[in-house]
């Protein structure tokens, strides 16, 4: 048997990317990006020009098919391989990105009579207009003592499925009635490829409050939310939930023709972008925390039993790797904080100095900040520029820098901000560890680890753990391609389990970041100070951040 390949398609916020992967070694043979023609729709509906309210974020479902139409043929062309050697295709997606569909599985936004109603469109993950519904979901669950709530750190997000569905019912009951089902976009795209609708255990578990043993929350709970929601899970959220790496069916002839692939090849069940990255860095067993590091960080960890851990965004059986409990936590701003500093708070002379040396500002600041020893800046920051996700789950917290003097320099502030995000990760590591879910090593993927060595060394020193870095620049797409290889199975030239696939296809760099014992000692002392501030401002002893927000609001 000659070489076999699969294609992984990574659906991001702005674009979709197809990657063609060699199954013998995980090598990425070709990749191609298609920017979404309609981008993120957050001001006006396309065509009608209808204005959207604040906190809305929609997308055009046709854009997702456009990625398959353009990017899949492009990677086949670039690689020059025989399409007959591609044995499967898998996708990953930002989530929760959801849409209402009719009885034929077509988006309601495609219906000329409904296209002018914003609720008929895809609600992107960062659509936050369902916050009032999310507040009630949490309030009623807490009052009823619902067992599911602690699995999600005590809060269900406005970004997730139930809040978005309820917003549609509240604001556009006619769209709710017309919807035969509400689907994750990842499941919808898979249904377009296979002709059958299935739901994946990852989005069902993390975004729709589904549990492998208990199913969805009970009808009584949904009735308590709104009598019209009583039968939601039997009707509009119905459908089989199947584990990752399962084949959702064969590729339909018309879709195969559009993409230039062989009809009938395996199509893996959909997945979430960050979670797809886990096997791509070779993590298929417990004890290894994977950090998808970019503007924010998503932390993922495998466990053998279900534990309650403060501030978790979810623990889901089969949610990341079949056979394990997948835990997820996160920090809501990381790269975004460094970018804020560079864009909004940096003196002009730094930019001039960087330009003179032909460096970008981040490179210049990283080099200068690396000259300081841990503790030498005298600064300490709280990393809450965009609220706190884990462990406090509080969007109303804000950022802080302590220890400034008339001699404080930009690289010192930059370093303090890098350190603050590392302390935030350590809080999450400690929360897992103290609740009996072990964290022995860290794995990093995404944009940041490739760009900022100082940051990675600080994370190793602050957490006192070795950090392994992904060798792939397209880690989620590689993971999606690996699950496609599992969906195809060994008989077709793929793999029978994700463990087998990871053994051959996953890659991390030779070089790792090891903690420096001298640095660890100093950072332990600084972390004690961080923890005091974290609890003082974050656990209600001094709510000054919230009071300031209220004063700001009343002054507007």
Coordinates of C-alpha atoms in Angstrom, one line a residue:
X1 CA 0.0 0.0 0.0
X2 CA 1.4 3.4 -1.0
X3 CA 1.3 6.5 1.1
X4 CA -2.1 7.5 2.5
X5 CA -3.4 10.9 3.5
X6 CA -6.2 12.7 5.3
X7 CA -7.4 16.3 5.2
X8 CA -8.0 18.3 8.4
X9 CA -10.1 21.5 8.0
X10 CA -9.8 24.1 10.8
X11 CA -12.6 26.6 11.0
X12 CA -11.5 29.7 12.8
X13 CA -13.2 33.0 13.5
X14 CA -12.1 34.8 10.3
X15 CA -11.2 32.0 7.9
X16 CA -11.0 28.3 7.3
X17 CA -7.8 26.3 6.6
X18 CA -7.4 22.9 5.0
X19 CA -4.2 20.9 5.7
X20 CA -3.3 17.7 3.8
X21 CA -1.4 15.3 6.1
X22 CA 0.8 12.3 5.5
X23 CA -0.5 9.5 7.7
X24 CA 2.9 7.7 8.0
X25 CA 4.5 10.6 9.9
X26 CA 2.0 13.5 10.5
X27 CA 3.9 15.7 8.0
X28 CA 1.8 18.6 6.7
X29 CA 2.2 18.3 3.0
X30 CA 0.1 21.3 1.9
X31 CA -2.2 23.9 3.5
X32 CA -4.5 26.6 2.2
X33 CA -6.6 29.4 3.8
X34 CA -10.0 30.7 2.6
X35 CA -11.0 33.9 4.3
X36 CA -14.8 33.9 5.0
X37 CA -16.4 36.1 2.2
X38 CA -18.8 37.6 4.8
X39 CA -16.3 37.7 7.7
X40 CA -17.8 38.1 11.2
X41 CA -21.3 39.8 10.8
X42 CA -21.5 42.1 13.9
X43 CA -23.0 45.3 12.5
X44 CA -25.5 44.7 9.6
X45 CA -27.1 41.7 8.0
X46 CA -25.7 41.1 4.5
X47 CA -28.1 42.0 1.7
X48 CA -30.8 43.7 3.8
X49 CA -28.5 46.0 5.8
X50 CA -30.6 45.3 9.0
X51 CA -28.7 46.7 11.9
X52 CA -27.6 44.3 14.7
X53 CA -27.7 45.1 18.3
X54 CA -24.7 45.3 20.6
X55 CA -22.9 42.0 21.5
X56 CA -24.2 40.2 18.4
X57 CA -21.8 38.1 16.3
X58 CA -23.1 36.1 13.3
X59 CA -21.8 34.2 10.3
X60 CA -23.0 33.1 6.9
X61 CA -23.2 29.2 6.8
X62 CA -22.4 29.3 3.0
X63 CA -18.9 30.6 3.9
X64 CA -18.1 27.3 5.6
X65 CA -18.9 25.4 2.3
X66 CA -16.8 27.9 0.4
X67 CA -13.8 26.8 2.5
X68 CA -14.3 23.2 1.3
X69 CA -14.9 24.4 -2.3
X70 CA -11.7 26.4 -2.4
X71 CA -9.2 25.1 0.1
X72 CA -9.6 21.3 -0.4
X73 CA -8.9 21.4 -4.2
X74 CA -6.0 23.9 -3.5
X75 CA -4.1 21.5 -1.2
X76 CA -4.6 18.6 -3.6
X77 CA -3.2 20.7 -6.4
X78 CA -0.3 22.1 -4.4
X79 CA 0.7 18.6 -3.2
X80 CA 0.3 16.9 -6.6
X81 CA -0.8 13.7 -4.9
X82 CA -3.4 11.3 -6.3
X83 CA -6.8 12.2 -4.7
X84 CA -7.5 8.5 -4.5
X85 CA -4.9 8.3 -1.8
X86 CA -6.9 10.6 0.5
X87 CA -8.8 8.2 2.8
X88 CA -10.7 10.6 5.1
X89 CA -11.5 14.1 6.1
X90 CA -12.1 15.7 9.5
X91 CA -12.9 19.2 10.8
X92 CA -12.6 21.3 13.9
X93 CA -14.5 24.5 14.7
X94 CA -14.8 27.4 17.0
X95 CA -17.6 26.6 19.5
X96 CA -20.3 27.1 20.5
X97 CA -21.1 28.3 16.9
X98 CA -24.7 27.3 16.3
X99 CA -27.6 27.6 13.8
X100 CA -31.3 26.7 13.3
X101 CA -32.0 24.3 10.4
X102 CA -35.2 23.1 8.7
X103 CA -36.5 19.5 8.3
X104 CA -34.1 19.1 5.3
X105 CA -31.1 20.3 7.4
X106 CA -30.9 23.6 5.5
X107 CA -30.1 26.8 7.5
X108 CA -33.1 29.0 8.1
X109 CA -31.1 32.0 6.9
X110 CA -31.2 30.4 3.4
X111 CA -35.0 30.8 3.4
X112 CA -35.9 34.0 1.6
X113 CA -38.8 34.6 4.0
X114 CA -36.6 34.3 7.1
X115 CA -33.3 35.7 5.9
X116 CA -34.1 39.2 7.2
X117 CA -34.4 37.9 10.8
X118 CA -31.0 37.9 12.5
X119 CA -32.0 34.9 14.6
X120 CA -32.1 32.7 11.5
X121 CA -28.4 33.1 11.0
X122 CA -25.4 31.3 12.5
X123 CA -24.6 32.6 16.0
X124 CA -20.8 32.7 16.3
X125 CA -19.0 31.5 19.5
X126 CA -18.5 35.2 20.5
X127 CA -22.1 36.2 20.2
X128 CA -22.7 37.5 23.8
X129 CA -26.3 38.8 23.5
X130 CA -27.8 35.8 25.3
X131 CA -26.3 37.0 28.7
X132 CA -29.8 37.6 30.3
X133 CA -30.7 34.0 29.4
X134 CA -27.4 32.7 30.7
X135 CA -28.0 34.5 34.0
X136 CA -31.4 32.9 34.5
X137 CA -30.0 29.4 33.4
X138 CA -27.4 29.7 36.3
X139 CA -29.8 31.3 38.8
X140 CA -32.5 28.6 38.3
X141 CA -29.9 25.7 38.2
X142 CA -28.4 27.0 41.5
X143 CA -31.8 27.4 43.2
X144 CA -32.8 23.8 42.2
X145 CA -29.4 22.3 43.1
X146 CA -28.9 20.9 39.6
X147 CA -26.1 18.3 39.6
X148 CA -24.7 19.6 36.3
X149 CA -23.7 23.1 37.5
X150 CA -20.5 22.2 39.4
X151 CA -19.2 20.3 36.3
X152 CA -19.0 23.7 34.6
X153 CA -17.4 25.7 37.4
X154 CA -20.8 26.9 38.6
X155 CA -21.6 28.9 35.5
X156 CA -23.1 28.1 32.1
X157 CA -21.8 30.7 29.6
X158 CA -23.8 33.0 27.4
X159 CA -21.7 31.7 24.5
X160 CA -23.1 28.2 24.8
X161 CA -26.0 26.3 23.2
X162 CA -28.9 26.6 25.7
X163 CA -28.5 30.3 26.3
X164 CA -28.4 31.0 22.5
X165 CA -31.5 28.7 21.9
X166 CA -33.4 30.4 24.6
X167 CA -32.5 33.9 23.3
X168 CA -34.1 32.8 19.9
X169 CA -37.2 31.6 21.7
X170 CA -37.4 34.9 23.8
X171 CA -36.8 37.3 20.9
X172 CA -38.0 35.4 17.8
X173 CA -40.4 32.7 18.8
X174 CA -41.4 32.2 15.1
X175 CA -37.8 31.2 14.2
X176 CA -37.8 28.8 17.2
X177 CA -41.0 27.2 15.9
X178 CA -39.7 27.0 12.4
X179 CA -36.4 25.4 13.5
X180 CA -36.5 21.6 13.2
X181 CA -33.1 21.4 15.1
X182 CA -30.4 23.6 16.5
X183 CA -27.0 22.4 15.4
X184 CA -23.4 23.2 16.1
X185 CA -21.8 24.5 12.9
X186 CA -19.3 21.7 13.1
X187 CA -22.1 19.1 13.0
X188 CA -23.9 21.0 10.3
X189 CA -20.8 21.0 8.0
X190 CA -20.4 17.2 8.6
X191 CA -24.1 16.7 7.8
X192 CA -23.5 18.6 4.5
X193 CA -20.7 16.2 3.7
X194 CA -22.4 12.9 4.7
X195 CA -26.2 13.6 4.4
X196 CA -26.7 12.4 8.0
X197 CA -27.0 14.5 11.1
X198 CA -25.0 13.3 14.2
X199 CA -23.8 15.3 17.2
X200 CA -20.2 15.0 18.5
X201 CA -19.5 14.3 22.2
X202 CA -17.1 17.3 22.5
X203 CA -19.5 20.2 21.7
X204 CA -22.5 18.3 23.2
X205 CA -20.6 17.9 26.5
X206 CA -18.8 21.2 26.8
X207 CA -21.4 23.5 25.1
X208 CA -24.8 21.9 25.5
X209 CA -24.7 20.4 29.1
X210 CA -24.9 16.8 27.8
X211 CA -23.4 14.1 30.0
X212 CA -22.5 10.6 28.8
X213 CA -24.2 8.9 31.8
X214 CA -27.0 11.3 32.6
X215 CA -27.8 12.8 29.2
X216 CA -29.1 16.4 29.2
X217 CA -30.6 18.1 32.2
X218 CA -34.1 16.9 33.0
X219 CA -37.3 18.2 31.5
X220 CA -38.4 19.7 34.8
X221 CA -35.4 22.0 34.7
X222 CA -36.1 23.1 31.2
X223 CA -39.8 23.7 32.2
X224 CA -38.6 25.8 35.1
X225 CA -36.6 27.9 32.6
X226 CA -39.6 28.4 30.3
X227 CA -42.5 26.0 29.8
X228 CA -42.0 26.2 26.0
X229 CA -38.5 24.6 26.5
X230 CA -39.8 21.5 28.4
X231 CA -39.2 19.1 25.5
X232 CA -36.2 20.9 23.9
X233 CA -33.8 18.0 24.2
X234 CA -36.2 15.4 22.8
X235 CA -37.1 17.7 19.8
X236 CA -34.8 20.4 18.6
X237 CA -31.6 19.0 20.3
X238 CA -32.4 15.4 19.5
X239 CA -29.9 13.2 17.7
X240 CA -27.3 10.6 18.5
X241 CA -24.2 11.9 20.3
X242 CA -21.1 10.0 19.2
X243 CA -17.5 10.0 20.3
X244 CA -14.6 11.7 18.5
X245 CA -12.8 9.7 15.9
X246 CA -16.1 7.9 14.9
X247 CA -17.0 8.0 11.2
X248 CA -20.1 10.1 10.7
X249 CA -20.6 8.5 7.3
X250 CA -19.2 8.4 3.8
X251 CA -18.5 11.5 1.7
X252 CA -21.5 12.2 -0.6
X253 CA -20.8 12.1 -4.4
X254 CA -21.8 15.7 -5.0
X255 CA -19.5 17.0 -2.2
X256 CA -16.7 14.7 -3.3
X257 CA -17.0 16.2 -6.8
X258 CA -16.9 19.7 -5.4
X259 CA -13.8 19.0 -3.4
X260 CA -12.0 16.8 -5.9
X261 CA -12.0 13.8 -3.5
X262 CA -13.2 10.2 -3.9
X263 CA -16.9 9.6 -2.9
X264 CA -17.5 7.4 0.1
X265 CA -14.3 8.2 2.0
X266 CA -14.6 8.4 5.8
X267 CA -15.8 11.7 7.3
X268 CA -15.0 12.0 11.0
X269 CA -17.5 13.4 13.4
X270 CA -17.0 17.2 14.1
X271 CA -14.7 18.5 16.8
X272 CA -13.7 21.8 18.6
X273 CA -10.6 23.6 17.5
X274 CA -8.7 23.7 20.8
X275 CA -9.7 20.2 21.7
X276 CA -8.5 18.8 18.4
X277 CA -5.0 20.1 19.2
X278 CA -4.6 17.8 22.2
X279 CA -3.7 14.5 20.3
X280 CA -1.8 16.6 17.7
X281 CA 0.8 17.3 20.4
X282 CA 0.8 13.6 21.4
X283 CA -1.3 13.9 24.5
X284 CA -3.5 10.9 24.8
X285 CA -3.0 10.0 28.5
X286 CA -3.6 11.9 31.8
X287 CA -1.2 14.2 33.6
X288 CA -0.3 16.4 30.7
X289 CA -1.9 19.9 30.5
X290 CA -2.2 21.2 27.0
X291 CA -2.3 25.0 26.6
X292 CA -3.7 26.4 23.3
X293 CA -2.0 29.8 23.6
X294 CA -3.0 32.8 21.6
X295 CA -5.1 35.9 22.4
X296 CA -6.4 33.8 25.3
X297 CA -5.5 30.3 26.6
X298 CA -7.6 27.2 26.6
X299 CA -6.2 24.6 29.1
X300 CA -7.1 21.0 28.5
X301 CA -6.3 17.9 30.7
X302 CA -7.3 14.2 30.7
X303 CA -8.4 12.4 33.8
X304 CA -9.5 8.8 34.6
X305 CA -12.5 9.9 36.9
X306 CA -14.9 12.8 37.2
X307 CA -13.8 15.3 39.9
X308 CA -15.1 18.7 40.7
X309 CA -12.5 21.4 40.2
X310 CA -13.1 25.1 41.0
X311 CA -13.6 27.3 37.9
X312 CA -13.6 24.5 35.3
X313 CA -15.3 25.3 32.1
X314 CA -16.4 21.6 31.9
X315 CA -15.5 18.0 32.5
X316 CA -16.8 15.7 29.8
X317 CA -16.4 11.9 29.3
X318 CA -15.0 11.2 25.8
X319 CA -14.9 15.0 25.4
X320 CA -11.3 15.2 24.1
X321 CA -9.9 11.6 23.9
X322 CA -12.4 8.7 23.9
X323 CA -12.1 6.7 27.1
X324 CA -11.0 9.6 29.4
X325 CA -12.6 12.5 31.1
X326 CA -11.6 15.7 29.4
X327 CA -11.2 18.8 31.6
X328 CA -11.2 22.3 30.2
X329 CA -10.2 25.6 31.9
X330 CA -9.0 28.9 30.5
X331 CA -7.7 32.4 30.7
X332 CA -9.8 35.0 28.9
X333 CA -6.9 37.3 27.9
X334 CA -3.2 36.5 27.4
X335 CA -1.8 37.6 24.0
X336 CA -4.5 40.3 24.1
X337 CA -2.9 41.8 27.2
X338 CA 0.5 42.1 25.6
X339 CA -1.1 43.5 22.5
X340 CA -3.1 46.1 24.6
X341 CA 0.2 47.3 26.1
X342 CA 1.9 47.6 22.8
X343 CA -1.1 49.3 21.0
X344 CA -2.3 51.6 23.8
X345 CA 0.3 52.2 26.5
X346 CA 3.8 52.2 24.9
X347 CA 6.0 55.3 24.6
X348 CA 6.9 56.3 21.1
X349 CA 10.6 55.9 21.7
X350 CA 10.3 52.1 22.0
X351 CA 8.7 51.8 18.6
X352 CA 11.5 54.1 17.2
X353 CA 14.2 52.0 18.8
X354 CA 12.7 48.7 17.5
X355 CA 12.3 50.2 14.0
X356 CA 15.9 51.3 14.0
X357 CA 17.0 47.7 14.7
X358 CA 14.5 46.2 12.3
X359 CA 12.7 44.4 15.0
X360 CA 8.9 44.3 15.7
X361 CA 8.0 45.9 19.1
X362 CA 7.2 42.6 20.8
X363 CA 10.7 41.2 19.8
X364 CA 12.4 44.3 21.1
X365 CA 10.4 44.3 24.4
X366 CA 11.0 40.5 24.8
X367 CA 14.8 41.0 24.4
X368 CA 14.9 43.9 26.8
X369 CA 12.6 42.2 29.4
X370 CA 14.8 39.0 29.3
X371 CA 17.7 41.1 30.7
X372 CA 15.9 41.3 34.1
X373 CA 16.0 38.6 36.7
X374 CA 12.8 37.3 38.3
X375 CA 11.7 39.8 40.9
X376 CA 14.1 42.5 39.7
X377 CA 11.3 44.7 38.2
X378 CA 9.6 45.1 41.6
X379 CA 6.3 44.8 39.8
X380 CA 3.3 42.5 40.1
X381 CA 0.2 42.4 38.0
X382 CA -3.2 40.7 38.0
X383 CA -4.0 39.3 34.5
X384 CA -7.7 40.3 34.4
X385 CA -7.8 42.7 31.5
X386 CA -10.8 40.8 30.1
X387 CA -12.2 39.4 33.4
X388 CA -11.3 36.0 34.9
X389 CA -12.3 32.7 33.3
X390 CA -10.7 30.1 35.6
X391 CA -10.8 29.8 38.5
X392 CA -13.0 32.7 39.6
X393 CA -15.4 32.8 36.6
X394 CA -16.0 36.5 36.9
X395 CA -16.2 38.8 33.9
X396 CA -16.4 41.9 36.1
X397 CA -12.8 41.7 37.3
X398 CA -10.2 44.1 35.8
X399 CA -6.5 44.4 35.4
X400 CA -3.9 45.8 37.8
X401 CA -0.2 46.6 38.1
X402 CA 1.4 47.1 41.5
X403 CA 4.9 48.5 42.4
X404 CA 5.3 51.3 39.8
X405 CA 7.8 54.0 40.5
X406 CA 9.2 57.0 38.5
X407 CA 12.0 54.7 37.3
X408 CA 9.7 51.9 35.9
X409 CA 10.6 51.2 32.3
X410 CA 8.4 49.7 29.4
X411 CA 10.3 46.3 29.3
X412 CA 9.7 45.9 33.1
X413 CA 5.9 46.4 32.6
X414 CA 6.0 44.1 29.7
X415 CA 7.7 41.4 31.8
X416 CA 5.3 41.9 34.6
X417 CA 2.4 41.3 32.2
X418 CA 4.0 38.1 30.9
X419 CA 4.5 36.9 34.5
X420 CA 0.9 37.8 35.4
X421 CA -0.5 35.4 32.8
X422 CA 1.9 32.7 34.0
X423 CA 0.6 33.1 37.6
X424 CA -2.9 32.8 36.2
X425 CA -2.0 29.5 34.6
X426 CA -0.4 28.3 37.8
X427 CA -3.7 29.0 39.7
X428 CA -5.4 26.6 37.2
X429 CA -2.6 24.0 37.6
X430 CA -2.9 24.2 41.4
X431 CA -6.7 23.9 41.3
X432 CA -6.4 20.7 39.3
X433 CA -3.6 19.3 41.4
X434 CA -5.4 20.1 44.7
X435 CA -8.5 18.3 43.5
X436 CA -6.7 15.1 42.7
X437 CA -6.3 15.6 38.9
X438 CA -2.5 15.4 38.4
X439 CA -0.6 17.8 36.2
X440 CA 3.0 16.6 35.6
X441 CA 4.0 18.5 32.4
X442 CA 2.7 21.3 30.2
X443 CA 2.3 21.2 26.4
X444 CA 2.0 24.4 24.4
X445 CA 0.5 25.0 21.0
X446 CA -0.9 28.0 19.1
X447 CA 0.7 31.3 18.0
X448 CA 2.4 32.5 21.2
X449 CA 4.8 29.6 21.9
X450 CA 6.3 30.0 18.4
X451 CA 6.9 33.7 18.9
X452 CA 7.9 34.3 22.5
X453 CA 10.7 32.3 24.2
X454 CA 10.8 34.4 27.3
X455 CA 7.1 33.8 27.9
X456 CA 7.6 30.0 27.7
X457 CA 10.6 30.1 30.1
X458 CA 8.6 32.2 32.6
X459 CA 5.7 29.7 32.4
X460 CA 8.2 26.8 33.1
X461 CA 9.7 28.7 36.0
X462 CA 6.4 29.8 37.5
X463 CA 4.7 26.4 37.3
X464 CA 7.9 24.5 38.0
X465 CA 7.1 22.1 35.2
X466 CA 8.8 21.2 31.9
X467 CA 7.0 22.6 28.8
X468 CA 6.9 20.8 25.5
X469 CA 6.1 22.8 22.4
X470 CA 4.0 21.7 19.3
X471 CA 6.1 21.2 16.2
X472 CA 3.0 21.9 14.0
X473 CA 1.9 25.4 13.1
X474 CA -1.6 24.1 12.4
X475 CA -2.1 21.9 15.5
X476 CA -6.0 21.8 15.4
X477 CA -6.1 20.9 11.7
X478 CA -3.5 18.2 12.3
X479 CA -5.7 16.8 15.1
X480 CA -8.7 16.9 12.8
X481 CA -6.7 15.0 10.2
X482 CA -5.7 12.4 12.9
X483 CA -9.3 11.8 13.9
X484 CA -10.1 11.4 10.1
X485 CA -7.4 8.7 10.0
X486 CA -9.1 6.9 12.9
X487 CA -12.6 7.3 11.3
X488 CA -11.1 5.6 8.2
X489 CA -9.6 2.8 10.2
X490 CA -6.4 0.7 9.8
X491 CA -7.9 -1.5 7.0
X492 CA -8.2 1.6 4.8
X493 CA -4.6 2.7 5.6
X494 CA -5.5 4.8 8.7
X495 CA -5.5 3.9 12.4
X496 CA -7.9 2.1 14.6
X497 CA -7.4 4.3 17.7
X498 CA -6.3 7.9 18.3
X499 CA -3.5 6.5 20.5
X500 CA -2.1 4.7 17.4
X501 CA -2.5 7.8 15.3
X502 CA -0.8 10.0 17.9
X503 CA 2.1 7.5 18.1
X504 CA 2.9 8.0 14.4
X505 CA 1.6 11.5 13.6
X506 CA 1.9 13.8 16.6
X507 CA 5.0 16.0 16.8
X508 CA 6.6 18.2 19.5
X509 CA 9.9 20.1 19.1
X510 CA 13.1 18.5 20.4
X511 CA 13.8 21.6 22.5
X512 CA 11.8 21.9 25.7
X513 CA 11.6 24.6 28.4
X514 CA 12.9 23.4 31.7
X515 CA 12.3 25.2 35.0
X516 CA 15.4 27.0 36.4
X517 CA 15.6 26.1 40.2
X518 CA 16.9 29.6 41.1
X519 CA 14.0 31.3 39.3
X520 CA 11.5 28.9 40.7
X521 CA 12.4 30.0 44.3
X522 CA 11.8 33.7 43.5
X523 CA 8.6 33.1 41.5
X524 CA 7.2 31.0 44.4
X525 CA 7.6 34.1 46.6
X526 CA 6.0 36.4 44.0
X527 CA 3.2 33.8 43.5
X528 CA 2.3 34.0 47.2
X529 CA 1.9 37.8 46.7
X530 CA -0.1 37.2 43.5
X531 CA -2.4 34.8 45.4
X532 CA -3.1 37.3 48.2
X533 CA -4.1 40.0 45.6
X534 CA -6.1 37.4 43.6
X535 CA -8.2 36.4 46.6
X536 CA -8.4 40.0 48.1
X537 CA -9.8 41.5 44.8
X538 CA -11.3 38.4 43.3
X539 CA -13.2 36.7 46.2
X540 CA -15.2 39.6 47.5
X541 CA -13.0 41.0 50.3
X542 CA -12.6 44.2 48.3
X543 CA -14.9 44.6 45.3
X544 CA -13.3 47.9 44.3
X545 CA -13.0 46.7 40.6
X546 CA -16.8 46.2 40.4
X547 CA -17.6 49.5 42.2
X548 CA -15.4 51.4 39.7
X549 CA -17.3 49.7 36.9
X550 CA -20.6 50.8 38.4
X551 CA -19.3 54.4 38.9
X552 CA -18.1 54.4 35.2
X553 CA -21.5 53.2 34.0
X554 CA -23.4 55.8 35.9
X555 CA -21.1 58.5 34.6
X556 CA -21.6 57.6 31.0

